[in-house]
mmCIF file of C-alpha atoms in Angstrom:
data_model
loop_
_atom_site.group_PDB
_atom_site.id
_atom_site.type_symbol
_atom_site.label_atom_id
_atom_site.label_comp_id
_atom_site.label_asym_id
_atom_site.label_seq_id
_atom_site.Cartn_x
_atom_site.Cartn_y
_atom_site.Cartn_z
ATOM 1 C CA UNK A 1250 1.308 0.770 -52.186
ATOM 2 C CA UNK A 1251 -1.922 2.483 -50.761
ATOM 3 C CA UNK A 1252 -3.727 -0.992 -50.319
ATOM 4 C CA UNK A 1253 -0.543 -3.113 -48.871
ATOM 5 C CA UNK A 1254 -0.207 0.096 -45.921
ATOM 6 C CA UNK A 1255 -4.115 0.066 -45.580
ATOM 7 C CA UNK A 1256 -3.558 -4.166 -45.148
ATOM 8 C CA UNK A 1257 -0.801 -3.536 -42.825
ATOM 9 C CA UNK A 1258 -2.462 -0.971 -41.005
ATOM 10 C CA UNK A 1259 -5.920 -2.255 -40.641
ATOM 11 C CA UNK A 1260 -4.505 -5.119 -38.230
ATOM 12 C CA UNK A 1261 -2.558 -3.035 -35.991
ATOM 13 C CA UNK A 1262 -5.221 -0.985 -35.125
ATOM 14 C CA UNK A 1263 -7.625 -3.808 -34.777
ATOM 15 C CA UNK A 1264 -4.872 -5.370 -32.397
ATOM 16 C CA UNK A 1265 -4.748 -2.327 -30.706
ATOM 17 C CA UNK A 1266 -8.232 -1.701 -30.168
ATOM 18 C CA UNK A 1267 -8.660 -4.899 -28.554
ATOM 19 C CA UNK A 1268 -5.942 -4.684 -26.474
ATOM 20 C CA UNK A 1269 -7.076 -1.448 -24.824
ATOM 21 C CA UNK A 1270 -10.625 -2.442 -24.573
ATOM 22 C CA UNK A 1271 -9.643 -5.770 -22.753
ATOM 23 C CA UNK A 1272 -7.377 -3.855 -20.175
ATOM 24 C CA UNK A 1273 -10.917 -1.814 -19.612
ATOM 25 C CA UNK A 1274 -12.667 -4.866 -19.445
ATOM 26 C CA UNK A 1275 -10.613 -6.158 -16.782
ATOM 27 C CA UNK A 1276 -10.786 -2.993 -15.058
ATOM 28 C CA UNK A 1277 -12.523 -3.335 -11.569
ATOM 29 C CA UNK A 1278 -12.792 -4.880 -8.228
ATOM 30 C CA UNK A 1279 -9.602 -7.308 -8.176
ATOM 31 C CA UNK A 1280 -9.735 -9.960 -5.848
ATOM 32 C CA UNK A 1281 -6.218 -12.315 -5.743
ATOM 33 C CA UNK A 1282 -5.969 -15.279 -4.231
ATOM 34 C CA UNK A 1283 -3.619 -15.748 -1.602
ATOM 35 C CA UNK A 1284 -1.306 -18.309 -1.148
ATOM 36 C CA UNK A 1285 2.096 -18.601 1.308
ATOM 37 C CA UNK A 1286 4.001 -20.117 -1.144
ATOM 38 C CA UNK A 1287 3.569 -17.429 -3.904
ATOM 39 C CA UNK A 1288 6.031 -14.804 -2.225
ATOM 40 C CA UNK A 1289 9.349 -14.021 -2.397
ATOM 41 C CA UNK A 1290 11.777 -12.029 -1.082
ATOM 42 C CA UNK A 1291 12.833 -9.572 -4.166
ATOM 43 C CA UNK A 1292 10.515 -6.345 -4.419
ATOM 44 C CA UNK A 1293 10.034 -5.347 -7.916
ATOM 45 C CA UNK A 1294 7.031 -3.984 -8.050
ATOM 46 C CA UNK A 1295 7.166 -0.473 -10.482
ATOM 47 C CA UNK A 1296 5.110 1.932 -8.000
ATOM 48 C CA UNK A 1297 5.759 0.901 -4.687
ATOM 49 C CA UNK A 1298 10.280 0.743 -5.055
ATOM 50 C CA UNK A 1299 11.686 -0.131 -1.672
ATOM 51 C CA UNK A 1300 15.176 -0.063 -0.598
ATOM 52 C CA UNK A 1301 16.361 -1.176 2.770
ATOM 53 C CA UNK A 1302 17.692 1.772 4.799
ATOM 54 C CA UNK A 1303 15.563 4.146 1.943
ATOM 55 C CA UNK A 1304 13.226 6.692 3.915
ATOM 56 C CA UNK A 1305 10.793 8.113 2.069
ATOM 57 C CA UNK A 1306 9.172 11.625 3.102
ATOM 58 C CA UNK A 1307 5.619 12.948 2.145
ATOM 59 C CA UNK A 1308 3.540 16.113 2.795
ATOM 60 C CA UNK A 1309 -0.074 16.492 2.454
ATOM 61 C CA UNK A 1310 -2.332 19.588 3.532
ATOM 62 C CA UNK A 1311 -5.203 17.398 5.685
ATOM 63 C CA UNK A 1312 -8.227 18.449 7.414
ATOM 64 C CA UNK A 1313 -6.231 18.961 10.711
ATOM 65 C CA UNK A 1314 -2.900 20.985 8.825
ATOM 66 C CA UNK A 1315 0.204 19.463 7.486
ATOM 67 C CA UNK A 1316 1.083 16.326 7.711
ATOM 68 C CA UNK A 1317 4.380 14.892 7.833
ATOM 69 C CA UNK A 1318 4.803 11.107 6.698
ATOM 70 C CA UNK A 1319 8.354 9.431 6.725
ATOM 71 C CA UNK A 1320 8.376 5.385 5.691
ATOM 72 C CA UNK A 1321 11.729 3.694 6.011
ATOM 73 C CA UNK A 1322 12.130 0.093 5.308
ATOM 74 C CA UNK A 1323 14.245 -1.905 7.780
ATOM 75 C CA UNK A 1324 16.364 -4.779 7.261
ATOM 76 C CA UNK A 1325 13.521 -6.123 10.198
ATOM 77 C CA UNK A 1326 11.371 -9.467 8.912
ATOM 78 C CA UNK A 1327 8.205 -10.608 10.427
ATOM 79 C CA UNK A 1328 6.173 -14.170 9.622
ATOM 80 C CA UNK A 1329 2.900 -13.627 9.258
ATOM 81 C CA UNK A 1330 0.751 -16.038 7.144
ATOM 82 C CA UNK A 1331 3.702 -17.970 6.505
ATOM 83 C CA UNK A 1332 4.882 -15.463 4.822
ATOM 84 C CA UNK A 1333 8.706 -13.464 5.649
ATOM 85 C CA UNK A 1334 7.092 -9.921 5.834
ATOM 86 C CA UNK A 1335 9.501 -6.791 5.492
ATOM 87 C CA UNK A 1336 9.196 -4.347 8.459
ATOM 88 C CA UNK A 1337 8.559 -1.003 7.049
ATOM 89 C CA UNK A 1338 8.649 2.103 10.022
ATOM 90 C CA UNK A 1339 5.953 4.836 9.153
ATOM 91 C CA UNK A 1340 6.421 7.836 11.226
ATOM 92 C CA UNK A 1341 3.867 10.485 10.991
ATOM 93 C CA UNK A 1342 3.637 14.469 12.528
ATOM 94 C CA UNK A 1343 1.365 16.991 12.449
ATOM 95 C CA UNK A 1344 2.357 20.443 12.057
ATOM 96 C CA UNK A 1345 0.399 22.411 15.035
ATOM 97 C CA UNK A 1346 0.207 26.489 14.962
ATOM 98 C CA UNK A 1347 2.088 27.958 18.035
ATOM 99 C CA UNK A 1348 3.491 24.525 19.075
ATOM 100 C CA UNK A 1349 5.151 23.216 16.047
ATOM 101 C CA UNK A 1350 5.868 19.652 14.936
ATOM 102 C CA UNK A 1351 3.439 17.043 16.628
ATOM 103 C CA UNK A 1352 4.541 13.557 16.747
ATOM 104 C CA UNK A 1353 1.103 11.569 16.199
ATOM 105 C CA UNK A 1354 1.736 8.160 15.001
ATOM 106 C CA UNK A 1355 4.390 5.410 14.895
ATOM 107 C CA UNK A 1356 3.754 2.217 12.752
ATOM 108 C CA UNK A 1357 5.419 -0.907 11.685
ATOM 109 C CA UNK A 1358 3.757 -1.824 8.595
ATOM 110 C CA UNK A 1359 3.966 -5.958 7.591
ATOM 111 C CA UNK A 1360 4.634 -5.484 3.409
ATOM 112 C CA UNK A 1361 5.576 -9.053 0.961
ATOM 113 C CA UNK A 1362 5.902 -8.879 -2.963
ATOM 114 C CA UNK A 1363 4.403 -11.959 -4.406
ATOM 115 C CA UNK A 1364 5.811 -13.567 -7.384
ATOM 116 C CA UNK A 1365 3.683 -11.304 -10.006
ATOM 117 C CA UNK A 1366 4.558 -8.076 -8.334
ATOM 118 C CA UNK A 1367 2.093 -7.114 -6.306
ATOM 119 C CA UNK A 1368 2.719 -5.726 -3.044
ATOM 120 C CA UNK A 1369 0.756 -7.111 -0.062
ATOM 121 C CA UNK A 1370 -0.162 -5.788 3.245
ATOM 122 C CA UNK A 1371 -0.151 -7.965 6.408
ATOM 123 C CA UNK A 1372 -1.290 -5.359 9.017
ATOM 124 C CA UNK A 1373 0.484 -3.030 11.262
ATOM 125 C CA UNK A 1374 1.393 -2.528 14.919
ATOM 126 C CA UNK A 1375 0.306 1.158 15.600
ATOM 127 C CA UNK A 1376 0.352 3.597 18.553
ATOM 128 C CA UNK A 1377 -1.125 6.918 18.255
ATOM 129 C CA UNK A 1378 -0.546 10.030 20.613
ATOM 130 C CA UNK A 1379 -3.348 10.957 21.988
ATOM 131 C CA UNK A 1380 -3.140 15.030 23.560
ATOM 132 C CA UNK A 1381 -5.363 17.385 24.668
ATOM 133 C CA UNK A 1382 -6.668 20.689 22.853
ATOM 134 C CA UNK A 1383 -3.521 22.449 24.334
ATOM 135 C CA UNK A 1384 -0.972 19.316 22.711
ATOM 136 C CA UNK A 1385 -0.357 18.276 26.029
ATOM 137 C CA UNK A 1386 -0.010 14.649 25.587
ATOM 138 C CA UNK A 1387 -2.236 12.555 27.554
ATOM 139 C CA UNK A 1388 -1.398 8.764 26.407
ATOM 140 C CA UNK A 1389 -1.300 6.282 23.268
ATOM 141 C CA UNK A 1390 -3.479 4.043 21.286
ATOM 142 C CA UNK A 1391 -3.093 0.745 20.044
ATOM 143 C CA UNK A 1392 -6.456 0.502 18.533
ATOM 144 C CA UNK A 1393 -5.978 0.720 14.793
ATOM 145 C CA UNK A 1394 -3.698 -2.045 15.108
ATOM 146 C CA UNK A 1395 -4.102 -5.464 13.195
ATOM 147 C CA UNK A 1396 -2.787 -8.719 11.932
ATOM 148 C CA UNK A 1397 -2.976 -10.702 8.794
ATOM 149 C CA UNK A 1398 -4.655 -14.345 10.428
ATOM 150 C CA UNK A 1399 -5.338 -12.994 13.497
ATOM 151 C CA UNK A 1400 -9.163 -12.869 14.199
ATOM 152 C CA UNK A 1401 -10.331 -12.686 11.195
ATOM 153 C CA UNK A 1402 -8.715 -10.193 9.657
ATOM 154 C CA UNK A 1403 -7.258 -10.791 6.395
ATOM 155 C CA UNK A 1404 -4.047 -9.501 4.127
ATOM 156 C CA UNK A 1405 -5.262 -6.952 1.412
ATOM 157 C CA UNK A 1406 -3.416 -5.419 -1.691
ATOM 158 C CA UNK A 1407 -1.320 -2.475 -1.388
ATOM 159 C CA UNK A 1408 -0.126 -2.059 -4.990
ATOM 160 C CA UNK A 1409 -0.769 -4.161 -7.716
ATOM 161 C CA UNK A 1410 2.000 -4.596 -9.968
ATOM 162 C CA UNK A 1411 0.173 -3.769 -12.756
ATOM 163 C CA UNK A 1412 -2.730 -1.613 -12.181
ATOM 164 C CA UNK A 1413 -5.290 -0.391 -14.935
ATOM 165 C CA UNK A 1414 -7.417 2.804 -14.263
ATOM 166 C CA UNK A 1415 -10.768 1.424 -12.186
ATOM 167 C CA UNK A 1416 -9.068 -0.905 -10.562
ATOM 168 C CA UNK A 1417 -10.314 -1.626 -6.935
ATOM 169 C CA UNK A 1418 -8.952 -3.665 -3.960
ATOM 170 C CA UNK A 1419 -9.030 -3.931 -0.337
ATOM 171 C CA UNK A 1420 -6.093 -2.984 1.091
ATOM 172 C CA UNK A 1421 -6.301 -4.098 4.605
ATOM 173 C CA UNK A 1422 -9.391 -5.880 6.346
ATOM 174 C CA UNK A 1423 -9.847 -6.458 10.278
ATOM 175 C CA UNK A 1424 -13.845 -6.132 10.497
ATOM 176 C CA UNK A 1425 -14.289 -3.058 12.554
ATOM 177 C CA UNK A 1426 -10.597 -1.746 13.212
ATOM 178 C CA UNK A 1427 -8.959 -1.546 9.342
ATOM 179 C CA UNK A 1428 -11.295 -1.930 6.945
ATOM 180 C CA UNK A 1429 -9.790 -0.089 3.322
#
């Protein structure tokens, strides 16, 4: 009985082993190709759920206080690429002693699922409030804003559908402007 359990048991763990040390392996800088034709319109991917209508809200302690960060997805499409992008609104505040809530940025993020999974990014149209040191406001910014085939700039990976520990990507890429 010993010897059959050691048989069975040797070539699980072998199987095992190299399953987890090829996941490693492939561990890294992950470049996909991109293709219209390999989207759809379904979002399944594990770590990035979407619902229409769904707002999501996130805190974070930053270098400037707290920051407030609400992403709803609209029923909105865009085309970018060739591609029917969903229109997600990102809304984000910036809790300011003696003054309160500070609204300082609104953004309509371009987001597709291709057919593996994997969440894409296809730029955003962004304004930023711009105030002075007394959060007087004192005008808006367009200038972090980019598109997916516009001058160069190119659609990056925003989740991966399945992604390993290591793993690297570029999320967004418009040389000088977005460049994560």
């Amino acid at each position: 009985m010993k010897k059959v359990l050691c048989w069975l048991t040797a070539p699980l763990v072998l199987a095992m082993l190299i399953g987890f040390s090829s996941g490693v392996a492939f561990a890294g800088n992950i470049e996909l190709p991109f293709h219209p034709g390999n989207f759809k319109s379904s979002q399944d991917n594990l770590y990035l759920p979407m619902a229409i209508g769904a707002t999501y809200v996130y805190m974070a302690e930053e270098e400037d206080g707290l920051v407030l960060n609400e992403i709803t997805q609209t029923p909105r499409k865009k085309k970018v690429l060739g591609v029917a992008t969903t229109v997600v609104y990102d809304v984000e505040w910036l809790l300011v002693e003696g003054v309160g809530w500070v609204l300082t940025a609104e953004t309509f993020d371009w987001i597709a699922w291709d057919n593996d999974g994997n969440a894409w990014y296809f730029g955003e149209d962004t304004t930023e409030y711009l105030y002075d040191e007394e959060w007087n406001p004192i005008g808006t910014s367009k200038a972090g804003s980019w598109q997916a085939g516009v001058d160069g700039a190119e659609p990056g990976i925003l989740m991966l559908a399945d992604p390993m520990p290591g793993d690297s990507y570029r999320q967004e890429f418009y040389e000088g402007v977005a460049e994560d």
